[in-house]
PDB file of C-alpha atoms in Angstrom:
ATOM      1  CA  MET A   1       3.517   5.674 -21.289  1.00 38.00           C
ATOM      2  CA  PRO A   2       2.168   3.559 -18.427  1.00 41.00           C
ATOM      3  CA  LEU A   3       2.947   4.701 -14.898  1.00 51.00           C
ATOM      4  CA  TRP A   4       3.492   1.268 -13.378  1.00 55.00           C
ATOM      5  CA  GLY A   5       5.715  -1.603 -14.468  1.00 52.00           C
ATOM      6  CA  THR A   6       2.939  -4.129 -14.006  1.00 46.00           C
ATOM      7  CA  ALA A   7      -0.613  -3.503 -15.069  1.00 34.00           C
ATOM      8  CA  SER A   8      -3.214  -3.821 -12.361  1.00 36.00           C
ATOM      9  CA  GLY A   9      -5.914  -1.334 -13.155  1.00 38.00           C
ATOM     10  CA  PRO A  10      -9.196  -0.603 -11.399  1.00 40.00           C
ATOM     11  CA  PRO A  11     -12.309  -2.659 -12.077  1.00 36.00           C
ATOM     12  CA  PRO A  12     -14.208  -1.862 -15.294  1.00 37.00           C
ATOM     13  CA  PRO A  13     -16.712   0.988 -14.958  1.00 39.00           C
ATOM     14  CA  LEU A  14     -20.329   0.122 -14.361  1.00 34.00           C
ATOM     15  CA  ALA A  15     -23.054   1.069 -16.781  1.00 38.00           C
ATOM     16  CA  GLU A  16     -25.376   3.950 -15.952  1.00 36.00           C
ATOM     17  CA  GLY A  17     -27.594   3.193 -12.998  1.00 37.00           C
ATOM     18  CA  GLY A  18     -24.829   1.771 -10.785  1.00 39.00           C
ATOM     19  CA  GLY A  19     -25.212  -1.792 -12.000  1.00 39.00           C
ATOM     20  CA  PRO A  20     -25.075  -3.874 -15.160  1.00 42.00           C
ATOM     21  CA  GLU A  21     -26.597  -2.227 -18.201  1.00 44.00           C
ATOM     22  CA  GLY A  22     -30.359  -2.350 -18.167  1.00 44.00           C
ATOM     23  CA  SER A  23     -30.771  -2.709 -14.382  1.00 45.00           C
ATOM     24  CA  GLY A  24     -30.802   1.026 -13.616  1.00 47.00           C
ATOM     25  CA  GLY A  25     -32.891   2.732 -11.003  1.00 50.00           C
ATOM     26  CA  SER A  26     -32.733   5.690  -8.649  1.00 53.00           C
ATOM     27  CA  SER A  27     -32.267   3.527  -5.548  1.00 54.00           C
ATOM     28  CA  SER A  28     -29.396   1.489  -7.020  1.00 53.00           C
ATOM     29  CA  SER A  29     -27.669   4.584  -8.408  1.00 57.00           C
ATOM     30  CA  GLY A  30     -28.001   6.298  -5.025  1.00 56.00           C
ATOM     31  CA  ALA A  31     -26.501   3.287  -3.245  1.00 52.00           C
ATOM     32  CA  ALA A  32     -23.640   3.176  -5.731  1.00 49.00           C
ATOM     33  CA  ALA A  33     -22.949   6.864  -5.152  1.00 49.00           C
ATOM     34  CA  ILE A  34     -22.829   6.316  -1.387  1.00 45.00           C
ATOM     35  CA  ARG A  35     -20.488   3.329  -1.781  1.00 45.00           C
ATOM     36  CA  SER A  36     -18.163   5.376  -3.974  1.00 44.00           C
ATOM     37  CA  LEU A  37     -17.817   7.967  -1.199  1.00 43.00           C
ATOM     38  CA  LEU A  38     -16.901   5.404   1.440  1.00 43.00           C
ATOM     39  CA  PRO A  39     -13.208   4.508   1.782  1.00 46.00           C
ATOM     40  CA  THR A  40     -12.235   0.976   0.845  1.00 63.00           C
ATOM     41  CA  ARG A  41     -11.466  -1.061   3.948  1.00 79.00           C
ATOM     42  CA  ARG A  42      -7.813  -1.958   3.753  1.00 90.00           C
ATOM     43  CA  ARG A  43      -6.641  -5.508   4.155  1.00 95.00           C
ATOM     44  CA  LEU A  44      -3.064  -4.609   5.047  1.00 97.00           C
ATOM     45  CA  ARG A  45      -1.442  -2.344   7.603  1.00 97.00           C
ATOM     46  CA  LEU A  46       1.844  -0.791   6.484  1.00 97.00           C
ATOM     47  CA  ASP A  47       4.680   0.586   8.589  1.00 96.00           C
ATOM     48  CA  PRO A  48       5.759   3.169   7.461  1.00 95.00           C
ATOM     49  CA  PRO A  49       2.250   3.854   6.138  1.00 95.00           C
ATOM     50  CA  SER A  50       2.950   5.993   3.059  1.00 95.00           C
ATOM     51  CA  LYS A  51       6.711   6.456   2.536  1.00 94.00           C
ATOM     52  CA  LEU A  52       9.810   4.395   1.860  1.00 95.00           C
ATOM     53  CA  TYR A  53      12.927   5.767   3.535  1.00 95.00           C
ATOM     54  CA  PHE A  54      16.293   5.204   1.852  1.00 95.00           C
ATOM     55  CA  PRO A  55      19.764   6.319   2.978  1.00 94.00           C
ATOM     56  CA  TYR A  56      21.119   8.749   0.411  1.00 93.00           C
ATOM     57  CA  GLU A  57      24.294   7.212  -1.039  1.00 93.00           C
ATOM     58  CA  PRO A  58      24.741   8.231  -4.712  1.00 91.00           C
ATOM     59  CA  GLY A  59      26.127   5.569  -7.007  1.00 92.00           C
ATOM     60  CA  LYS A  60      25.170   2.754  -4.640  1.00 95.00           C
ATOM     61  CA  GLN A  61      22.349   0.299  -4.210  1.00 96.00           C
ATOM     62  CA  VAL A  62      20.557   1.117  -0.963  1.00 96.00           C
ATOM     63  CA  ARG A  63      17.806  -0.585   0.983  1.00 97.00           C
ATOM     64  CA  SER A  64      14.544   0.313   2.631  1.00 97.00           C
ATOM     65  CA  ALA A  65      12.121  -1.808   4.629  1.00 97.00           C
ATOM     66  CA  ILE A  66       8.391  -1.911   5.222  1.00 97.00           C
ATOM     67  CA  ARG A  67       6.361  -3.987   7.657  1.00 97.00           C
ATOM     68  CA  ILE A  68       3.221  -5.509   6.137  1.00 97.00           C
ATOM     69  CA  LYS A  69       0.494  -6.990   8.356  1.00 97.00           C
ATOM     70  CA  ASN A  70      -2.706  -8.702   7.276  1.00 97.00           C
ATOM     71  CA  VAL A  71      -5.438  -7.068   9.393  1.00 97.00           C
ATOM     72  CA  SER A  72      -8.313  -8.840   7.641  1.00 96.00           C
ATOM     73  CA  LYS A  73     -10.005 -12.113   8.568  1.00 95.00           C
ATOM     74  CA  SER A  74      -9.004 -13.823   5.320  1.00 95.00           C
ATOM     75  CA  HIS A  75      -5.801 -14.871   3.601  1.00 97.00           C
ATOM     76  CA  VAL A  76      -4.510 -11.989   1.498  1.00 97.00           C
ATOM     77  CA  ALA A  77      -2.090 -11.932  -1.426  1.00 97.00           C
ATOM     78  CA  PHE A  78       0.018  -8.812  -1.859  1.00 97.00           C
ATOM     79  CA  LYS A  79       2.279  -7.592  -4.634  1.00 96.00           C
ATOM     80  CA  PHE A  80       4.726  -4.722  -5.133  1.00 96.00           C
ATOM     81  CA  GLN A  81       4.686  -2.549  -8.222  1.00 95.00           C
ATOM     82  CA  THR A  82       7.079   0.253  -9.127  1.00 95.00           C
ATOM     83  CA  THR A  83       7.519   2.935 -11.755  1.00 94.00           C
ATOM     84  CA  ALA A  84      11.206   1.916 -12.102  1.00 92.00           C
ATOM     85  CA  PRO A  85      11.358  -1.896 -12.408  1.00 91.00           C
ATOM     86  CA  LYS A  86      14.874  -1.760 -13.944  1.00 90.00           C
ATOM     87  CA  SER A  87      16.517   0.019 -11.004  1.00 90.00           C
ATOM     88  CA  CYS A  88      14.381  -1.260  -8.114  1.00 94.00           C
ATOM     89  CA  PHE A  89      13.359  -4.646  -6.816  1.00 91.00           C
ATOM     90  CA  MET A  90      11.703  -6.065  -3.732  1.00 93.00           C
ATOM     91  CA  ARG A  91      12.309  -9.078  -1.522  1.00 93.00           C
ATOM     92  CA  PRO A  92       9.851 -10.710  -1.510  1.00 94.00           C
ATOM     93  CA  PRO A  93       8.101  -9.193  -4.556  1.00 95.00           C
ATOM     94  CA  GLY A  94       4.819 -10.607  -3.296  1.00 96.00           C
ATOM     95  CA  GLY A  95       3.323 -13.278  -1.117  1.00 96.00           C
ATOM     96  CA  ILE A  96       0.329 -14.541   0.839  1.00 96.00           C
ATOM     97  CA  LEU A  97      -0.324 -13.619   4.452  1.00 97.00           C
ATOM     98  CA  ALA A  98      -2.594 -15.488   6.824  1.00 96.00           C
ATOM     99  CA  PRO A  99      -4.931 -13.432   9.053  1.00 97.00           C
ATOM    100  CA  GLY A 100      -2.792 -11.535  11.567  1.00 97.00           C
ATOM    101  CA  GLU A 101       0.488 -12.546   9.892  1.00 97.00           C
ATOM    102  CA  THR A 102       3.275  -9.982   9.488  1.00 96.00           C
ATOM    103  CA  ILE A 103       6.268  -9.807   7.162  1.00 95.00           C
ATOM    104  CA  ILE A 104       9.037  -7.233   6.729  1.00 95.00           C
ATOM    105  CA  ALA A 105       9.806  -6.684   3.056  1.00 96.00           C
ATOM    106  CA  THR A 106      13.099  -5.227   1.848  1.00 96.00           C
ATOM    107  CA  VAL A 107      13.148  -2.794  -1.071  1.00 97.00           C
ATOM    108  CA  PHE A 108      16.346  -2.230  -3.082  1.00 96.00           C
ATOM    109  CA  LYS A 109      17.008   0.902  -5.107  1.00 95.00           C
ATOM    110  CA  PHE A 110      19.975   2.265  -7.043  1.00 94.00           C
ATOM    111  CA  VAL A 111      20.605   5.935  -6.194  1.00 91.00           C
ATOM    112  CA  GLU A 112      21.597   8.135  -9.110  1.00 87.00           C
ATOM    113  CA  HIS A 113      24.055  11.005  -8.760  1.00 84.00           C
ATOM    114  CA  PRO A 114      22.408  14.451  -8.458  1.00 81.00           C
ATOM    115  CA  GLU A 115      21.892  16.507 -11.600  1.00 75.00           C
ATOM    116  CA  ASN A 116      22.374  20.240 -12.248  1.00 71.00           C
ATOM    117  CA  ASN A 117      24.412  20.699  -9.052  1.00 63.00           C
ATOM    118  CA  GLU A 118      21.369  20.060  -6.893  1.00 65.00           C
ATOM    119  CA  LYS A 119      21.892  19.533  -3.210  1.00 60.00           C
ATOM    120  CA  PRO A 120      21.727  15.781  -2.552  1.00 58.00           C
ATOM    121  CA  LEU A 121      18.654  15.724  -0.321  1.00 60.00           C
ATOM    122  CA  ASP A 122      16.803  18.508  -2.152  1.00 55.00           C
ATOM    123  CA  GLN A 123      16.315  16.531  -5.341  1.00 58.00           C
ATOM    124  CA  LYS A 124      12.881  14.981  -5.760  1.00 68.00           C
ATOM    125  CA  CYS A 125      12.721  11.290  -6.505  1.00 81.00           C
ATOM    126  CA  LYS A 126      10.192  10.471  -9.197  1.00 86.00           C
ATOM    127  CA  VAL A 127      10.192   6.753  -8.384  1.00 90.00           C
ATOM    128  CA  LYS A 128       7.076   5.491  -6.657  1.00 93.00           C
ATOM    129  CA  PHE A 129       5.991   2.131  -5.329  1.00 96.00           C
ATOM    130  CA  LYS A 130       2.543   0.633  -5.049  1.00 96.00           C
ATOM    131  CA  ILE A 131       1.263  -2.251  -2.953  1.00 97.00           C
ATOM    132  CA  VAL A 132      -1.850  -4.042  -4.181  1.00 96.00           C
ATOM    133  CA  SER A 133      -3.800  -6.768  -2.404  1.00 96.00           C
ATOM    134  CA  LEU A 134      -6.176  -9.574  -3.252  1.00 96.00           C
ATOM    135  CA  LYS A 135      -8.339 -11.716  -0.996  1.00 95.00           C
ATOM    136  CA  VAL A 136      -7.683 -15.437  -1.581  1.00 95.00           C
ATOM    137  CA  LYS A 137      -9.320 -18.619  -0.372  1.00 92.00           C
ATOM    138  CA  GLY A 138      -7.077 -20.318   2.146  1.00 85.00           C
ATOM    139  CA  PRO A 139      -3.303 -20.829   2.119  1.00 88.00           C
ATOM    140  CA  VAL A 140      -2.785 -21.187  -1.635  1.00 91.00           C
ATOM    141  CA  GLU A 141       0.575 -20.985  -3.389  1.00 93.00           C
ATOM    142  CA  TYR A 142       1.558 -17.459  -4.406  1.00 94.00           C
ATOM    143  CA  VAL A 143       1.956 -16.755  -8.107  1.00 94.00           C
ATOM    144  CA  PRO A 144       1.826 -13.262  -9.670  1.00 92.00           C
ATOM    145  CA  GLU A 145      -0.826 -14.482 -12.124  1.00 94.00           C
ATOM    146  CA  LEU A 146      -3.369 -14.462  -9.275  1.00 93.00           C
ATOM    147  CA  PHE A 147      -3.735 -10.715  -9.781  1.00 95.00           C
ATOM    148  CA  ASP A 148      -4.282 -11.061 -13.523  1.00 93.00           C
ATOM    149  CA  GLU A 149      -6.966 -13.712 -13.071  1.00 91.00           C
ATOM    150  CA  GLN A 150      -9.015 -11.610 -10.617  1.00 92.00           C
ATOM    151  CA  LYS A 151      -8.377  -8.032 -11.671  1.00 92.00           C
ATOM    152  CA  ASP A 152     -11.779  -6.829 -10.510  1.00 93.00           C
ATOM    153  CA  GLN A 153     -10.981  -7.943  -6.937  1.00 93.00           C
ATOM    154  CA  VAL A 154      -7.563  -6.258  -6.706  1.00 95.00           C
ATOM    155  CA  ALA A 155      -7.344  -3.292  -4.326  1.00 95.00           C
ATOM    156  CA  VAL A 156      -4.654  -0.613  -4.165  1.00 95.00           C
ATOM    157  CA  GLU A 157      -3.443  -0.564  -0.574  1.00 96.00           C
ATOM    158  CA  GLN A 158      -1.050   2.362  -0.831  1.00 95.00           C
ATOM    159  CA  ILE A 159       1.171   4.355  -3.162  1.00 95.00           C
ATOM    160  CA  LEU A 160       4.523   4.848  -1.433  1.00 96.00           C
ATOM    161  CA  ARG A 161       6.688   7.896  -1.965  1.00 94.00           C
ATOM    162  CA  VAL A 162      10.493   7.698  -1.750  1.00 94.00           C
ATOM    163  CA  VAL A 163      12.188   9.832   0.921  1.00 93.00           C
ATOM    164  CA  PHE A 164      15.969  10.076   1.174  1.00 93.00           C
ATOM    165  CA  LEU A 165      17.720  10.236   4.546  1.00 93.00           C
ATOM    166  CA  ASP A 166      21.151  11.666   5.262  1.00 92.00           C
ATOM    167  CA  ALA A 167      23.206   8.551   5.972  1.00 91.00           C
ATOM    168  CA  GLU A 168      25.751  10.566   7.995  1.00 90.00           C
ATOM    169  CA  ARG A 169      23.243  12.351  10.199  1.00 92.00           C
ATOM    170  CA  PRO A 170      21.514  10.410  13.022  1.00 92.00           C
ATOM    171  CA  SER A 171      17.732  10.582  12.988  1.00 93.00           C
ATOM    172  CA  ALA A 172      14.754   8.665  14.345  1.00 93.00           C
ATOM    173  CA  GLN A 173      13.759   7.546  10.839  1.00 92.00           C
ATOM    174  CA  LEU A 174      17.266   6.257  10.088  1.00 94.00           C
ATOM    175  CA  ASP A 175      17.441   4.328  13.386  1.00 95.00           C
ATOM    176  CA  ARG A 176      14.026   2.814  12.732  1.00 94.00           C
ATOM    177  CA  LEU A 177      15.045   1.820   9.221  1.00 95.00           C
ATOM    178  CA  LYS A 178      18.171   0.085  10.530  1.00 95.00           C
ATOM    179  CA  ARG A 179      16.100  -1.876  13.059  1.00 95.00           C
ATOM    180  CA  GLN A 180      13.615  -2.986  10.428  1.00 94.00           C
ATOM    181  CA  LEU A 181      16.392  -4.033   8.044  1.00 95.00           C
ATOM    182  CA  ALA A 182      18.013  -6.077  10.840  1.00 95.00           C
ATOM    183  CA  GLU A 183      14.663  -7.770  11.561  1.00 93.00           C
ATOM    184  CA  ALA A 184      14.188  -8.527   7.868  1.00 92.00           C
ATOM    185  CA  GLU A 185      17.664 -10.108   7.648  1.00 92.00           C
ATOM    186  CA  ALA A 186      17.042 -12.183  10.788  1.00 92.00           C
ATOM    187  CA  ALA A 187      13.709 -13.413   9.411  1.00 88.00           C
ATOM    188  CA  LEU A 188      15.373 -14.326   6.104  1.00 86.00           C
ATOM    189  CA  GLU A 189      18.081 -16.337   7.887  1.00 88.00           C
ATOM    190  CA  ALA A 190      15.442 -18.080  10.004  1.00 86.00           C
ATOM    191  CA  ARG A 191      13.562 -19.146   6.858  1.00 81.00           C
ATOM    192  CA  LYS A 192      16.768 -20.613   5.430  1.00 82.00           C
ATOM    193  CA  LYS A 193      17.289 -22.919   8.428  1.00 79.00           C
ATOM    194  CA  PRO A 194      15.746 -26.408   8.219  1.00 75.00           C
ATOM    195  CA  PRO A 195      12.752 -26.895  10.505  1.00 69.00           C
ATOM    196  CA  GLU A 196      13.493 -28.402  13.900  1.00 68.00           C
ATOM    197  CA  ASP A 197      12.720 -32.081  14.323  1.00 64.00           C
ATOM    198  CA  THR A 198       9.907 -32.215  16.882  1.00 63.00           C
ATOM    199  CA  SER A 199       9.264 -35.966  16.508  1.00 60.00           C
ATOM    200  CA  PRO A 200       9.842 -38.195  19.583  1.00 59.00           C
ATOM    201  CA  ARG A 201      13.470 -39.188  19.994  1.00 54.00           C
ATOM    202  CA  ILE A 202      14.305 -42.875  19.789  1.00 53.00           C
ATOM    203  CA  VAL A 203      17.334 -44.128  21.660  1.00 51.00           C
ATOM    204  CA  GLY A 204      19.937 -45.084  19.126  1.00 52.00           C
ATOM    205  CA  GLU A 205      21.422 -48.534  18.851  1.00 48.00           C
ATOM    206  CA  GLY A 206      24.842 -47.214  19.796  1.00 49.00           C
ATOM    207  CA  LEU A 207      23.612 -45.963  23.174  1.00 53.00           C
ATOM    208  CA  VAL A 208      22.036 -49.330  23.981  1.00 54.00           C
ATOM    209  CA  ILE A 209      25.238 -51.220  23.044  1.00 59.00           C
ATOM    210  CA  ASP A 210      27.410 -48.821  25.066  1.00 66.00           C
ATOM    211  CA  GLU A 211      25.221 -49.304  28.128  1.00 67.00           C
ATOM    212  CA  TRP A 212      25.342 -53.118  27.716  1.00 68.00           C
ATOM    213  CA  LYS A 213      29.156 -53.015  27.473  1.00 72.00           C
ATOM    214  CA  GLU A 214      29.409 -50.901  30.608  1.00 76.00           C
ATOM    215  CA  ARG A 215      27.207 -53.282  32.587  1.00 76.00           C
ATOM    216  CA  ARG A 216      29.205 -56.289  31.369  1.00 75.00           C
ATOM    217  CA  GLU A 217      32.482 -54.635  32.324  1.00 78.00           C
ATOM    218  CA  ARG A 218      31.180 -53.993  35.829  1.00 78.00           C
ATOM    219  CA  TYR A 219      30.028 -57.642  36.076  1.00 73.00           C
ATOM    220  CA  LEU A 220      33.423 -58.963  34.961  1.00 76.00           C
ATOM    221  CA  ALA A 221      35.177 -56.662  37.448  1.00 74.00           C
ATOM    222  CA  ARG A 222      33.068 -58.057  40.289  1.00 73.00           C
ATOM    223  CA  GLN A 223      33.831 -61.619  39.162  1.00 70.00           C
ATOM    224  CA  GLN A 224      37.551 -60.921  39.253  1.00 69.00           C
ATOM    225  CA  ILE A 225      37.332 -59.473  42.760  1.00 65.00           C
ATOM    226  CA  GLU A 226      35.319 -62.480  43.985  1.00 60.00           C
ATOM    227  CA  GLY A 227      37.866 -64.837  42.384  1.00 56.00           C
ATOM    228  CA  VAL A 228      40.751 -63.114  44.213  1.00 51.00           C
ATOM    229  CA  ASP A 229      38.927 -63.225  47.551  1.00 54.00           C
ATOM    230  CA  SER A 230      38.222 -66.927  47.203  1.00 53.00           C
ATOM    231  CA  VAL A 231      41.913 -67.762  46.741  1.00 51.00           C
TER     232      VAL A 231
END
């Protein structure tokens, strides 16, 4: 049974010698061994870095939030994956970030009631989330198929573990989660608003006509006064 809802496996293994079959050699195999020991440079910075915090409310759909920042010098596509696609979903499920761009994603999860009389916060959640990334050329349109077309370039950024928080007990993690959720909602509302019109404003016809009427009324008033004085 596959672990993740969407397949995005590692690149295919190389042939012996650290390169394509038939191009072996001690120097290339040594270089490949060194590269395998070095950590992959991550394209994204996550906050929180390795956990998703959810308020523990059995029988309800709860929310978590994670800040995702592109720390690379290229445009990067990202995508969420989960071991429980039927009970969890993400908003947005994926996207493309420009260099230095940040987004706060919201993660929704349905919390099951505890089993075997376990204490609510002692039960271990088996659900996990994974964020994968892919370097893309420029600001292209995001489609999930990008990751299928370039599987060998997909990197696993982080596997996120679920941690439940007592919704009735104040804590630093709970306060931080509430702030991030508020920021995510504000950003969503901002995206819904139509962009402001920054084009130069042209005086409407109505304003010109109103000004002409006002000047004419003042002229007629002066004419009446002069007519009275001349009598």
